[in-house]
Structures are given as structure tokens and as C-alpha cells.
Amino acid sequence: MARLTILRFPDPRLHFVAKPVAAVDERMRTLVDDMLETMYDAEGVGLAATQVDVHERVIVMDTSEEHDHPVVLINPELVWKSEEMSVNEEGCLSVPQTYDRVERHARVKVQALNRDGQPFELDAEGLSAVCVQHEMDHLMGKVFVEYLSFLKRDRIKTRMLKKLREEQRAR
Ligand code: GNR
Ligand code: NI
């Protein structure tokens, strides 16, 4: 297994649209395992392939308390969403130390393939529903800060670029 580098906003590659996975083969299982290692290492509850610069429809998540229930979604498709909405504080491994409120569907059903290439349905609510919608946005090239006002997004962008420059100077 290997830890992958997570792209950081405002990297333009975070806005690429992911393509469907053609085959759940050995290469895909290696990617999934590396993404899980990367997610657990970064203490995230989800990770989309887009964030590790792989532009294919792959998501890993684990919203369990004990971090022992990995969920793999390959070629996820939203098949149902509740009319009821819910506002939650979100963060993103690609936008460190930034949290803000985003409105999402309270519950969703997603069809996907698992790590073995078998179809399954995920019935998500609570954090799991927030996370799967956040990750599916990543696959469409969308980062949660795009739901915020222009002013907030611009401030975040400026702060991220400043941090990046400071890190580059420290190296
Ligand atoms: O680790 C994460 N936590 C989180 C918290 C609230 C809403 C969404 C998330 S997803 C995030 C990991 C991440 O950036 N996934 O793309
Ligand atoms: Ni994210």
C-alpha cells in the first residue's frame, strides 16, 4: 500500500470531471487500497479519486466511530434523494483548516460497484449522506467552497495560496 498526495485547493486539477471506471481489476484494487490508506492517514471520513489526481469515478469512505468500516464506491450513481434538506458543517482534506455550512439532501441512495466489482446500494443518512454527496461533487470537479459566497471563497483561496507560498519558502 502507498500513501498518495492530496491535491489542495485552488489546484485546477480539482475541477477535472472524472470518467467512469472501465474495469474493476488489479490496478483498481491497488488504487482503492492506496486511497483508503491515504484517507485513514489524513484522518478523513472520505476521499474521492479526483483528490489524488486520478480522474476516474472512485470514492472511499468510512464514517464509522471506530474507523473500521471502509466503504468503496466505484461508478457511483445517485438513484434517490430526499426532499428534506439538511445543513451541516463541512471540511475537506483538499481545503485544510476550513469549515463552513453547506445544505445537502438529508438522505440519499447511491448505486455503485464495490471493491470486487459487485453492484450494491448505499442508503445514506447523517454524516454518511453528507460525505457521499461531498465526494460525488469532487468527481464532478466541484469543491464544497463553491457553495459559499464569492467573498468567502475568495478569502479561502487567498489564504490557501499564502500558506502554499509559506510552505515553499520553508523548503
Ligand atoms: O474528512 C472529511 N470530513 C468531512 C466532514 C464534513 C463533511 C464532509 C467531509 S469529507 C472530508 C474528507 C474529504 O475531503 N473528502 O473529499
Ligand atoms: Ni473533500
Tab-separated table of N, CA and C and ligand atoms in Angstrom:
chain	number	residue	atom	x	y	z
A	1	MET	N	0.853	-1.196	0.000
A	1	MET	CA	0.000	0.000	0.000
A	1	MET	C	0.888	1.246	0.000
A	2	ALA	N	0.319	2.328	-0.449
A	2	ALA	CA	1.090	3.570	-0.549
A	2	ALA	C	0.207	4.756	-0.209
A	3	ARG	N	0.818	5.732	0.407
A	3	ARG	CA	0.107	6.971	0.692
A	3	ARG	C	0.243	7.902	-0.504
A	4	LEU	N	-0.891	8.462	-0.936
A	4	LEU	CA	-0.905	9.317	-2.119
A	4	LEU	C	-0.938	10.786	-1.693
A	5	THR	N	-0.515	11.663	-2.592
A	5	THR	CA	-0.533	13.100	-2.317
A	5	THR	C	-1.922	13.660	-2.603
A	6	ILE	N	-2.462	14.419	-1.653
A	6	ILE	CA	-3.792	15.017	-1.812
A	6	ILE	C	-3.644	16.427	-2.402
A	7	LEU	N	-4.311	16.661	-3.542
A	7	LEU	CA	-4.295	17.979	-4.185
A	7	LEU	C	-4.975	18.985	-3.267
A	8	ARG	N	-4.488	20.209	-3.312
A	8	ARG	CA	-5.086	21.244	-2.464
A	8	ARG	C	-5.660	22.397	-3.278
A	9	PHE	N	-6.839	22.822	-2.873
A	9	PHE	CA	-7.496	23.985	-3.447
A	9	PHE	C	-6.551	25.173	-3.344
A	10	PRO	N	-6.383	25.997	-4.383
A	10	PRO	CA	-7.106	26.044	-5.657
A	10	PRO	C	-6.405	25.334	-6.821
A	11	ASP	N	-5.939	24.115	-6.642
A	11	ASP	CA	-5.317	23.380	-7.750
A	11	ASP	C	-6.354	23.145	-8.858
A	12	PRO	N	-6.066	23.548	-10.089
A	12	PRO	CA	-7.049	23.401	-11.182
A	12	PRO	C	-7.457	21.946	-11.444
A	13	ARG	N	-6.610	21.002	-11.051
A	13	ARG	CA	-6.946	19.581	-11.282
A	13	ARG	C	-8.116	19.110	-10.429
A	14	LEU	N	-8.442	19.864	-9.363
A	14	LEU	CA	-9.618	19.517	-8.546
A	14	LEU	C	-10.922	19.769	-9.312
A	15	HIS	N	-10.816	20.449	-10.461
A	15	HIS	CA	-12.031	20.760	-11.228
A	15	HIS	C	-12.202	19.877	-12.460
A	16	PHE	N	-11.332	18.874	-12.621
A	16	PHE	CA	-11.498	17.912	-13.718
A	16	PHE	C	-12.713	17.024	-13.428
A	17	VAL	N	-13.422	16.615	-14.482
A	17	VAL	CA	-14.570	15.713	-14.336
A	17	VAL	C	-14.087	14.273	-14.515
A	18	ALA	N	-14.378	13.423	-13.528
A	18	ALA	CA	-13.902	12.030	-13.545
A	18	ALA	C	-14.669	11.191	-14.562
A	19	LYS	N	-13.970	10.242	-15.163
A	19	LYS	CA	-14.584	9.325	-16.134
A	19	LYS	C	-14.987	8.015	-15.444
A	20	PRO	N	-15.989	7.322	-15.982
A	20	PRO	CA	-16.363	6.030	-15.399
A	20	PRO	C	-15.191	5.043	-15.432
A	21	VAL	N	-15.154	4.156	-14.448
A	21	VAL	CA	-14.141	3.090	-14.396
A	21	VAL	C	-14.556	2.004	-15.381
A	22	ALA	N	-13.632	1.590	-16.235
A	22	ALA	CA	-13.948	0.593	-17.274
A	22	ALA	C	-13.956	-0.818	-16.703
A	23	ALA	N	-13.038	-1.134	-15.802
A	23	ALA	CA	-12.956	-2.492	-15.256
A	23	ALA	C	-12.425	-2.455	-13.833
A	24	VAL	N	-13.070	-3.227	-12.945
A	24	VAL	CA	-12.590	-3.337	-11.567
A	24	VAL	C	-11.558	-4.464	-11.537
A	25	ASP	N	-10.332	-4.073	-11.831
A	25	ASP	CA	-9.247	-5.054	-11.953
A	25	ASP	C	-8.187	-4.814	-10.870
A	26	GLU	N	-7.052	-5.453	-11.017
A	26	GLU	CA	-5.975	-5.354	-10.018
A	26	GLU	C	-5.516	-3.905	-9.833
A	27	ARG	N	-5.399	-3.182	-10.948
A	27	ARG	CA	-4.994	-1.768	-10.890
A	27	ARG	C	-5.984	-0.970	-10.028
A	28	MET	N	-7.286	-1.261	-10.207
A	28	MET	CA	-8.329	-0.546	-9.463
A	28	MET	C	-8.255	-0.891	-7.987
A	29	ARG	N	-8.027	-2.186	-7.666
A	29	ARG	CA	-7.942	-2.583	-6.260
A	29	ARG	C	-6.738	-1.931	-5.583
A	30	THR	N	-5.645	-1.785	-6.316
A	30	THR	CA	-4.464	-1.102	-5.764
A	30	THR	C	-4.792	0.363	-5.485
A	31	LEU	N	-5.482	1.009	-6.443
A	31	LEU	CA	-5.875	2.417	-6.247
A	31	LEU	C	-6.764	2.557	-5.004
A	32	VAL	N	-7.766	1.686	-4.896
A	32	VAL	CA	-8.705	1.720	-3.771
A	32	VAL	C	-7.952	1.552	-2.436
A	33	ASP	N	-7.046	0.585	-2.381
A	33	ASP	CA	-6.299	0.334	-1.146
A	33	ASP	C	-5.403	1.533	-0.799
A	34	ASP	N	-4.777	2.119	-1.811
A	34	ASP	CA	-3.932	3.304	-1.576
A	34	ASP	C	-4.783	4.490	-1.115
A	35	MET	N	-5.975	4.624	-1.701
A	35	MET	CA	-6.871	5.719	-1.289
A	35	MET	C	-7.329	5.533	0.151
A	36	LEU	N	-7.630	4.280	0.534
A	36	LEU	CA	-8.041	4.020	1.919
A	36	LEU	C	-6.902	4.355	2.883
A	37	GLU	N	-5.700	3.937	2.550
A	37	GLU	CA	-4.550	4.241	3.411
A	37	GLU	C	-4.367	5.760	3.540
A	38	THR	N	-4.510	6.450	2.410
A	38	THR	CA	-4.350	7.911	2.379
A	38	THR	C	-5.427	8.593	3.232
A	39	MET	N	-6.672	8.109	3.099
A	39	MET	CA	-7.787	8.683	3.860
A	39	MET	C	-7.604	8.471	5.366
A	40	TYR	N	-7.283	7.234	5.767
A	40	TYR	CA	-7.118	6.949	7.197
A	40	TYR	C	-5.934	7.732	7.768
A	41	ASP	N	-4.862	7.809	6.992
A	41	ASP	CA	-3.672	8.530	7.445
A	41	ASP	C	-3.966	10.015	7.658
A	42	ALA	N	-4.820	10.582	6.779
A	42	ALA	CA	-5.160	12.003	6.873
A	42	ALA	C	-6.319	12.243	7.841
A	43	GLU	N	-6.840	11.161	8.435
A	43	GLU	CA	-7.974	11.235	9.362
A	43	GLU	C	-9.210	11.869	8.730
A	44	GLY	N	-9.450	11.504	7.473
A	44	GLY	CA	-10.656	11.955	6.783
A	44	GLY	C	-11.729	10.886	6.850
A	45	VAL	N	-12.978	11.265	6.589
A	45	VAL	CA	-14.070	10.288	6.563
A	45	VAL	C	-14.403	9.877	5.127
A	46	GLY	N	-13.756	10.534	4.163
A	46	GLY	CA	-13.997	10.181	2.762
A	46	GLY	C	-12.870	10.701	1.891
A	47	LEU	N	-12.765	10.131	0.701
A	47	LEU	CA	-11.753	10.614	-0.257
A	47	LEU	C	-12.227	10.244	-1.660
A	48	ALA	N	-12.160	11.195	-2.571
A	48	ALA	CA	-12.515	10.945	-3.970
A	48	ALA	C	-11.222	10.860	-4.785
A	49	ALA	N	-11.223	10.025	-5.825
A	49	ALA	CA	-10.017	9.816	-6.638
A	49	ALA	C	-9.483	11.139	-7.198
A	50	THR	N	-10.399	12.051	-7.533
A	50	THR	CA	-10.019	13.386	-8.026
A	50	THR	C	-8.976	14.039	-7.117
A	51	GLN	N	-9.142	13.850	-5.794
A	51	GLN	CA	-8.257	14.493	-4.826
A	51	GLN	C	-6.835	13.950	-4.863
A	52	VAL	N	-6.657	12.747	-5.429
A	52	VAL	CA	-5.307	12.192	-5.558
A	52	VAL	C	-4.896	12.184	-7.032
A	53	ASP	N	-5.527	13.065	-7.808
A	53	ASP	CA	-5.169	13.303	-9.214
A	53	ASP	C	-5.428	12.095	-10.120
A	54	VAL	N	-6.421	11.287	-9.742
A	54	VAL	CA	-6.871	10.190	-10.614
A	54	VAL	C	-8.301	10.539	-11.000
A	55	HIS	N	-8.546	10.732	-12.302
A	55	HIS	CA	-9.834	11.302	-12.709
A	55	HIS	C	-10.788	10.227	-13.209
A	56	GLU	N	-11.065	9.292	-12.283
A	56	GLU	CA	-11.993	8.188	-12.517
A	56	GLU	C	-12.966	8.149	-11.347
A	57	ARG	N	-14.174	7.560	-11.585
A	57	ARG	CA	-15.247	7.642	-10.586
A	57	ARG	C	-15.042	6.620	-9.454
A	58	VAL	N	-14.209	6.984	-8.508
A	58	VAL	CA	-13.896	6.129	-7.357
A	58	VAL	C	-13.942	6.963	-6.078
A	59	ILE	N	-14.645	6.413	-5.069
A	59	ILE	CA	-14.756	7.061	-3.760
A	59	ILE	C	-14.450	6.025	-2.683
A	60	VAL	N	-13.754	6.419	-1.639
A	60	VAL	CA	-13.674	5.595	-0.428
A	60	VAL	C	-14.204	6.438	0.730
A	61	MET	N	-14.854	5.765	1.683
A	61	MET	CA	-15.403	6.452	2.852
A	61	MET	C	-15.331	5.538	4.061
A	62	ASP	N	-15.322	6.159	5.231
A	62	ASP	CA	-15.534	5.415	6.473
A	62	ASP	C	-16.040	6.401	7.509
A	63	THR	N	-17.351	6.360	7.758
A	63	THR	CA	-17.948	7.297	8.713
A	63	THR	C	-18.234	6.593	10.040
A	64	SER	N	-17.695	5.393	10.225
A	64	SER	CA	-17.926	4.655	11.478
A	64	SER	C	-17.091	5.253	12.611
A	65	GLU	N	-17.590	5.086	13.838
A	65	GLU	CA	-16.906	5.621	15.021
A	65	GLU	C	-15.495	5.054	15.179
A	66	GLU	N	-15.386	3.752	14.910
A	66	GLU	CA	-14.108	3.070	15.161
A	66	GLU	C	-13.188	3.050	13.943
A	67	HIS	N	-13.616	3.685	12.863
A	67	HIS	CA	-12.819	3.720	11.626
A	67	HIS	C	-12.467	2.315	11.144
A	68	ASP	N	-13.467	1.427	11.235
A	68	ASP	CA	-13.227	0.038	10.842
A	68	ASP	C	-14.276	-0.461	9.848
A	69	HIS	N	-14.967	0.491	9.161
A	69	HIS	CA	-15.970	0.113	8.162
A	69	HIS	C	-15.732	0.830	6.835
A	70	PRO	N	-14.676	0.423	6.137
A	70	PRO	CA	-14.411	1.077	4.853
A	70	PRO	C	-15.517	0.782	3.839
A	71	VAL	N	-15.917	1.801	3.086
A	71	VAL	CA	-16.900	1.647	2.017
A	71	VAL	C	-16.244	2.133	0.727
A	72	VAL	N	-16.333	1.304	-0.304
A	72	VAL	CA	-15.733	1.629	-1.603
A	72	VAL	C	-16.865	1.798	-2.609
A	73	LEU	N	-16.885	2.923	-3.317
A	73	LEU	CA	-17.913	3.158	-4.331
A	73	LEU	C	-17.256	3.439	-5.675
A	74	ILE	N	-17.430	2.495	-6.599
A	74	ILE	CA	-16.891	2.645	-7.948
A	74	ILE	C	-18.067	2.912	-8.889
A	75	ASN	N	-17.918	3.905	-9.751
A	75	ASN	CA	-19.001	4.351	-10.648
A	75	ASN	C	-20.310	4.627	-9.884
A	76	PRO	N	-20.253	5.418	-8.817
A	76	PRO	CA	-21.461	5.700	-8.028
A	76	PRO	C	-22.468	6.510	-8.843
A	77	GLU	N	-23.747	6.184	-8.663
A	77	GLU	CA	-24.828	6.965	-9.274
A	77	GLU	C	-25.882	7.223	-8.210
A	78	LEU	N	-26.327	8.470	-8.141
A	78	LEU	CA	-27.390	8.842	-7.209
A	78	LEU	C	-28.703	8.320	-7.772
A	79	VAL	N	-29.396	7.450	-7.016
A	79	VAL	CA	-30.658	6.917	-7.533
A	79	VAL	C	-31.873	7.493	-6.811
A	80	TRP	N	-31.657	8.111	-5.667
A	80	TRP	CA	-32.759	8.745	-4.936
A	80	TRP	C	-32.205	9.785	-3.974
A	81	LYS	N	-32.935	10.885	-3.827
A	81	LYS	CA	-32.562	11.895	-2.834
A	81	LYS	C	-33.815	12.377	-2.121
A	82	SER	N	-33.740	12.599	-0.808
A	82	SER	CA	-34.890	13.073	-0.042
A	82	SER	C	-35.183	14.524	-0.412
A	83	GLU	N	-36.470	14.884	-0.310
A	83	GLU	CA	-36.811	16.304	-0.487
A	83	GLU	C	-36.273	17.095	0.690
A	84	GLU	N	-36.271	16.439	1.833
A	84	GLU	CA	-35.778	17.103	3.043
A	84	GLU	C	-34.290	17.416	2.896
A	85	MET	N	-33.933	18.630	3.281
A	85	MET	CA	-32.546	19.053	3.197
A	85	MET	C	-31.978	19.175	4.612
A	86	SER	N	-30.681	19.281	4.702
A	86	SER	CA	-30.034	19.384	5.997
A	86	SER	C	-28.762	20.225	5.834
A	87	VAL	N	-28.536	21.107	6.777
A	87	VAL	CA	-27.346	21.960	6.728
A	87	VAL	C	-26.319	21.420	7.710
A	88	ASN	N	-25.112	21.217	7.226
A	88	ASN	CA	-24.054	20.651	8.071
A	88	ASN	C	-22.745	21.404	7.860
A	89	GLU	N	-21.944	21.393	8.901
A	89	GLU	CA	-20.609	21.971	8.825
A	89	GLU	C	-19.736	20.980	8.046
A	90	GLU	N	-19.099	21.444	6.981
A	90	GLU	CA	-18.231	20.567	6.187
A	90	GLU	C	-16.786	21.040	6.206
A	91	GLY	N	-15.917	20.078	6.006
A	91	GLY	CA	-14.497	20.360	5.816
A	91	GLY	C	-14.029	19.512	4.657
A	92	CYS	N	-12.792	19.692	4.239
A	92	CYS	CA	-12.279	18.928	3.092
A	92	CYS	C	-10.777	18.791	3.221
A	93	LEU	N	-10.276	17.595	2.961
A	93	LEU	CA	-8.831	17.364	3.036
A	93	LEU	C	-8.085	18.203	2.000
A	94	SER	N	-8.777	18.638	0.958
A	94	SER	CA	-8.162	19.481	-0.076
A	94	SER	C	-8.231	20.971	0.260
A	95	VAL	N	-8.932	21.300	1.367
A	95	VAL	CA	-9.029	22.704	1.815
A	95	VAL	C	-8.801	22.715	3.324
A	96	PRO	N	-7.563	22.408	3.766
A	96	PRO	CA	-7.321	22.204	5.196
A	96	PRO	C	-7.713	23.411	6.049
A	97	GLN	N	-8.157	23.114	7.267
A	97	GLN	CA	-8.494	24.119	8.277
A	97	GLN	C	-9.579	25.098	7.824
A	98	THR	N	-10.492	24.621	7.010
A	98	THR	CA	-11.585	25.461	6.522
A	98	THR	C	-12.886	24.700	6.702
A	99	TYR	N	-13.821	25.307	7.425
A	99	TYR	CA	-15.083	24.639	7.711
A	99	TYR	C	-16.208	25.632	7.487
A	100	ASP	N	-17.271	25.176	6.834
A	100	ASP	CA	-18.425	26.060	6.687
A	100	ASP	C	-19.669	25.222	6.409
A	101	ARG	N	-20.827	25.906	6.524
A	101	ARG	CA	-22.101	25.216	6.417
A	101	ARG	C	-22.530	25.053	4.967
A	102	VAL	N	-22.976	23.830	4.648
A	102	VAL	CA	-23.446	23.517	3.293
A	102	VAL	C	-24.776	22.777	3.411
A	103	GLU	N	-25.724	23.127	2.538
A	103	GLU	CA	-27.026	22.447	2.533
A	103	GLU	C	-26.989	21.279	1.539
A	104	ARG	N	-27.413	20.121	2.014
A	104	ARG	CA	-27.435	18.899	1.179
A	104	ARG	C	-28.763	18.182	1.404
A	105	HIS	N	-29.033	17.159	0.568
A	105	HIS	CA	-30.173	16.280	0.821
A	105	HIS	C	-29.907	15.518	2.118
A	106	ALA	N	-30.938	15.389	2.938
A	106	ALA	CA	-30.767	14.745	4.243
A	106	ALA	C	-30.462	13.248	4.092
A	107	ARG	N	-31.077	12.617	3.071
A	107	ARG	CA	-30.866	11.186	2.827
A	107	ARG	C	-30.727	10.953	1.321
A	108	VAL	N	-29.875	10.022	0.955
A	108	VAL	CA	-29.702	9.670	-0.463
A	108	VAL	C	-29.490	8.162	-0.606
A	109	LYS	N	-29.822	7.652	-1.791
A	109	LYS	CA	-29.483	6.269	-2.152
A	109	LYS	C	-28.536	6.342	-3.340
A	110	VAL	N	-27.457	5.594	-3.242
A	110	VAL	CA	-26.435	5.587	-4.288
A	110	VAL	C	-26.171	4.150	-4.718
A	111	GLN	N	-26.184	3.912	-6.027
A	111	GLN	CA	-25.799	2.601	-6.554
A	111	GLN	C	-24.349	2.689	-6.996
A	112	ALA	N	-23.593	1.638	-6.738
A	112	ALA	CA	-22.176	1.632	-7.102
A	112	ALA	C	-21.683	0.195	-7.186
A	113	LEU	N	-20.426	0.041	-7.607
A	113	LEU	CA	-19.755	-1.257	-7.544
A	113	LEU	C	-18.821	-1.229	-6.345
A	114	ASN	N	-18.670	-2.362	-5.690
A	114	ASN	CA	-17.732	-2.446	-4.568
A	114	ASN	C	-16.340	-2.837	-5.088
A	115	ARG	N	-15.414	-3.090	-4.145
A	115	ARG	CA	-14.025	-3.405	-4.487
A	115	ARG	C	-13.893	-4.676	-5.330
A	116	ASP	N	-14.932	-5.554	-5.253
A	116	ASP	CA	-14.920	-6.785	-6.051
A	116	ASP	C	-15.661	-6.613	-7.378
A	117	GLY	N	-16.129	-5.401	-7.642
A	117	GLY	CA	-16.859	-5.160	-8.882
A	117	GLY	C	-18.321	-5.572	-8.817
A	118	GLN	N	-18.812	-5.869	-7.597
A	118	GLN	CA	-20.212	-6.270	-7.414
A	118	GLN	C	-21.084	-5.048	-7.141
A	119	PRO	N	-22.278	-4.980	-7.778
A	119	PRO	CA	-23.164	-3.848	-7.523
A	119	PRO	C	-23.777	-3.900	-6.121
A	120	PHE	N	-23.956	-2.726	-5.511
A	120	PHE	CA	-24.639	-2.651	-4.222
A	120	PHE	C	-25.280	-1.279	-4.117
A	121	GLU	N	-26.179	-1.133	-3.144
A	121	GLU	CA	-26.822	0.158	-2.917
A	121	GLU	C	-26.476	0.663	-1.534
A	122	LEU	N	-26.095	1.920	-1.461
A	122	LEU	CA	-25.806	2.559	-0.177
A	122	LEU	C	-26.975	3.456	0.186
A	123	ASP	N	-27.584	3.188	1.347
A	123	ASP	CA	-28.653	4.015	1.913
A	123	ASP	C	-27.989	4.923	2.928
A	124	ALA	N	-27.889	6.193	2.607
A	124	ALA	CA	-27.091	7.062	3.471
A	124	ALA	C	-27.934	8.131	4.142
A	125	GLU	N	-27.621	8.354	5.414
A	125	GLU	CA	-28.205	9.486	6.147
A	125	GLU	C	-27.140	10.005	7.105
A	126	GLY	N	-27.407	11.166	7.687
A	126	GLY	CA	-26.435	11.737	8.614
A	126	GLY	C	-25.109	12.014	7.920
A	127	LEU	N	-24.009	11.789	8.644
A	127	LEU	CA	-22.673	12.090	8.110
A	127	LEU	C	-22.403	11.332	6.808
A	128	SER	N	-22.898	10.088	6.737
A	128	SER	CA	-22.685	9.272	5.546
A	128	SER	C	-23.320	9.922	4.305
A	129	ALA	N	-24.523	10.529	4.478
A	129	ALA	CA	-25.198	11.214	3.366
A	129	ALA	C	-24.440	12.481	2.963
A	130	VAL	N	-23.980	13.215	3.971
A	130	VAL	CA	-23.194	14.433	3.690
A	130	VAL	C	-21.941	14.044	2.913
A	131	CYS	N	-21.255	13.025	3.427
A	131	CYS	CA	-19.972	12.622	2.861
A	131	CYS	C	-20.119	12.136	1.425
A	132	VAL	N	-21.101	11.273	1.163
A	132	VAL	CA	-21.204	10.718	-0.191
A	132	VAL	C	-21.563	11.810	-1.209
A	133	GLN	N	-22.372	12.803	-0.792
A	133	GLN	CA	-22.682	13.924	-1.701
A	133	GLN	C	-21.447	14.802	-1.917
A	134	HIS	N	-20.679	15.022	-0.849
A	134	HIS	CA	-19.428	15.794	-0.936
A	134	HIS	C	-18.439	15.100	-1.889
A	135	GLU	N	-18.339	13.769	-1.769
A	135	GLU	CA	-17.392	13.019	-2.620
A	135	GLU	C	-17.858	12.980	-4.073
A	136	MET	N	-19.173	12.827	-4.291
A	136	MET	CA	-19.676	12.789	-5.677
A	136	MET	C	-19.486	14.152	-6.343
A	137	ASP	N	-19.561	15.225	-5.570
A	137	ASP	CA	-19.225	16.553	-6.101
A	137	ASP	C	-17.776	16.583	-6.582
A	138	HIS	N	-16.848	16.047	-5.754
A	138	HIS	CA	-15.435	16.018	-6.168
A	138	HIS	C	-15.300	15.361	-7.537
A	139	LEU	N	-16.017	14.247	-7.755
A	139	LEU	CA	-15.908	13.528	-9.038
A	139	LEU	C	-16.398	14.393	-10.204
A	140	MET	N	-17.280	15.359	-9.892
A	140	MET	CA	-17.765	16.284	-10.921
A	140	MET	C	-16.902	17.553	-10.985
A	141	GLY	N	-15.802	17.551	-10.246
A	141	GLY	CA	-14.895	18.702	-10.276
A	141	GLY	C	-15.324	19.834	-9.366
A	142	LYS	N	-16.195	19.516	-8.411
A	142	LYS	CA	-16.723	20.563	-7.535
A	142	LYS	C	-16.215	20.421	-6.100
A	143	VAL	N	-15.716	21.499	-5.547
A	143	VAL	CA	-15.200	21.548	-4.183
A	143	VAL	C	-16.230	22.302	-3.321
A	144	PHE	N	-16.412	21.901	-2.063
A	144	PHE	CA	-17.511	22.466	-1.243
A	144	PHE	C	-17.473	23.986	-1.121
A	145	VAL	N	-16.299	24.587	-1.242
A	145	VAL	CA	-16.218	26.048	-1.116
A	145	VAL	C	-16.995	26.760	-2.227
A	146	GLU	N	-17.318	26.022	-3.296
A	146	GLU	CA	-18.096	26.613	-4.390
A	146	GLU	C	-19.548	26.883	-3.989
A	147	TYR	N	-19.993	26.307	-2.855
A	147	TYR	CA	-21.337	26.593	-2.342
A	147	TYR	C	-21.349	27.877	-1.508
A	148	LEU	N	-20.168	28.360	-1.143
A	148	LEU	CA	-20.091	29.542	-0.287
A	148	LEU	C	-20.151	30.814	-1.135
A	149	SER	N	-20.286	31.939	-0.483
A	149	SER	CA	-20.350	33.213	-1.215
A	149	SER	C	-19.015	33.461	-1.924
A	150	PHE	N	-19.061	34.307	-2.960
A	150	PHE	CA	-17.841	34.642	-3.687
A	150	PHE	C	-16.798	35.202	-2.726
A	151	LEU	N	-17.259	36.059	-1.824
A	151	LEU	CA	-16.350	36.712	-0.872
A	151	LEU	C	-15.610	35.689	-0.013
A	152	LYS	N	-16.376	34.737	0.539
A	152	LYS	CA	-15.763	33.694	1.380
A	152	LYS	C	-14.787	32.844	0.572
A	153	ARG	N	-15.219	32.466	-0.629
A	153	ARG	CA	-14.394	31.601	-1.477
A	153	ARG	C	-13.089	32.297	-1.833
A	154	ASP	N	-13.188	33.584	-2.110
A	154	ASP	CA	-12.013	34.360	-2.480
A	154	ASP	C	-11.050	34.470	-1.303
A	155	ARG	N	-11.599	34.659	-0.096
A	155	ARG	CA	-10.759	34.732	1.110
A	155	ARG	C	-10.042	33.407	1.342
A	156	ILE	N	-10.772	32.305	1.139
A	156	ILE	CA	-10.187	30.970	1.327
A	156	ILE	C	-9.053	30.753	0.321
A	157	LYS	N	-9.311	31.142	-0.914
A	157	LYS	CA	-8.319	30.991	-1.984
A	157	LYS	C	-7.043	31.763	-1.644
A	158	THR	N	-7.197	32.996	-1.198
A	158	THR	CA	-6.059	33.844	-0.844
A	158	THR	C	-5.275	33.210	0.311
A	159	ARG	N	-6.022	32.709	1.315
A	159	ARG	CA	-5.383	32.084	2.481
A	159	ARG	C	-4.616	30.823	2.083
A	160	MET	N	-5.210	30.013	1.175
A	160	MET	CA	-4.559	28.774	0.737
A	160	MET	C	-3.285	29.073	-0.059
A	161	LEU	N	-3.337	30.090	-0.926
A	161	LEU	CA	-2.170	30.443	-1.740
A	161	LEU	C	-1.045	30.983	-0.860
A	162	LYS	N	-1.423	31.741	0.183
A	162	LYS	CA	-0.436	32.294	1.115
A	162	LYS	C	0.268	31.149	1.852
A	163	LYS	N	-0.535	30.194	2.309
A	163	LYS	CA	0.012	29.037	3.024
A	163	LYS	C	0.966	28.237	2.140
A	164	LEU	N	0.557	28.059	0.889
A	164	LEU	CA	1.374	27.324	-0.081
A	164	LEU	C	2.726	28.007	-0.279
A	165	ARG	N	2.687	29.331	-0.419
A	165	ARG	CA	3.940	30.108	-0.601
A	165	ARG	C	4.829	29.982	0.634
A	166	GLU	N	4.227	30.044	1.819
A	166	GLU	CA	5.000	29.911	3.063
A	166	GLU	C	5.660	28.542	3.145
A	167	GLU	N	4.910	27.521	2.750
A	167	GLU	CA	5.459	26.157	2.773
A	167	GLU	C	6.603	26.012	1.780
A	168	GLN	N	6.443	26.639	0.615
A	168	GLN	CA	7.503	26.552	-0.399
A	168	GLN	C	8.764	27.263	0.069
A	169	ARG	N	8.586	28.379	0.795
A	169	ARG	CA	9.747	29.124	1.309
A	169	ARG	C	10.456	28.306	2.392
A	170	ALA	N	9.687	27.570	3.174
A	170	ALA	CA	10.262	26.773	4.269
A	170	ALA	C	11.069	25.593	3.744
A	171	ARG	N	10.828	25.203	2.486
A	171	ARG	CA	11.523	24.028	1.947
A	171	ARG	C	12.915	24.324	1.442
B	1	GNR	O1	-12.830	14.219	6.269
B	1	GNR	C1	-13.792	14.845	5.829
B	1	GNR	N1	-14.743	15.268	6.678
B	1	GNR	C2	-15.935	15.827	6.254
B	1	GNR	C3	-16.708	16.463	7.211
B	1	GNR	C4	-17.897	17.033	6.866
B	1	GNR	C5	-18.337	16.954	5.582
B	1	GNR	C6	-17.583	16.332	4.606
B	1	GNR	C7	-16.380	15.757	4.949
B	1	GNR	S1	-15.444	14.950	3.752
B	1	GNR	C8	-13.847	15.167	4.390
B	1	GNR	C9	-12.828	14.397	3.574
B	1	GNR	C10	-12.801	14.936	2.175
B	1	GNR	O2	-12.301	15.981	1.865
B	1	GNR	N2	-13.386	14.234	1.265
B	1	GNR	O3	-13.454	14.683	-0.003
B	2	NI	NI	-13.353	16.830	0.120
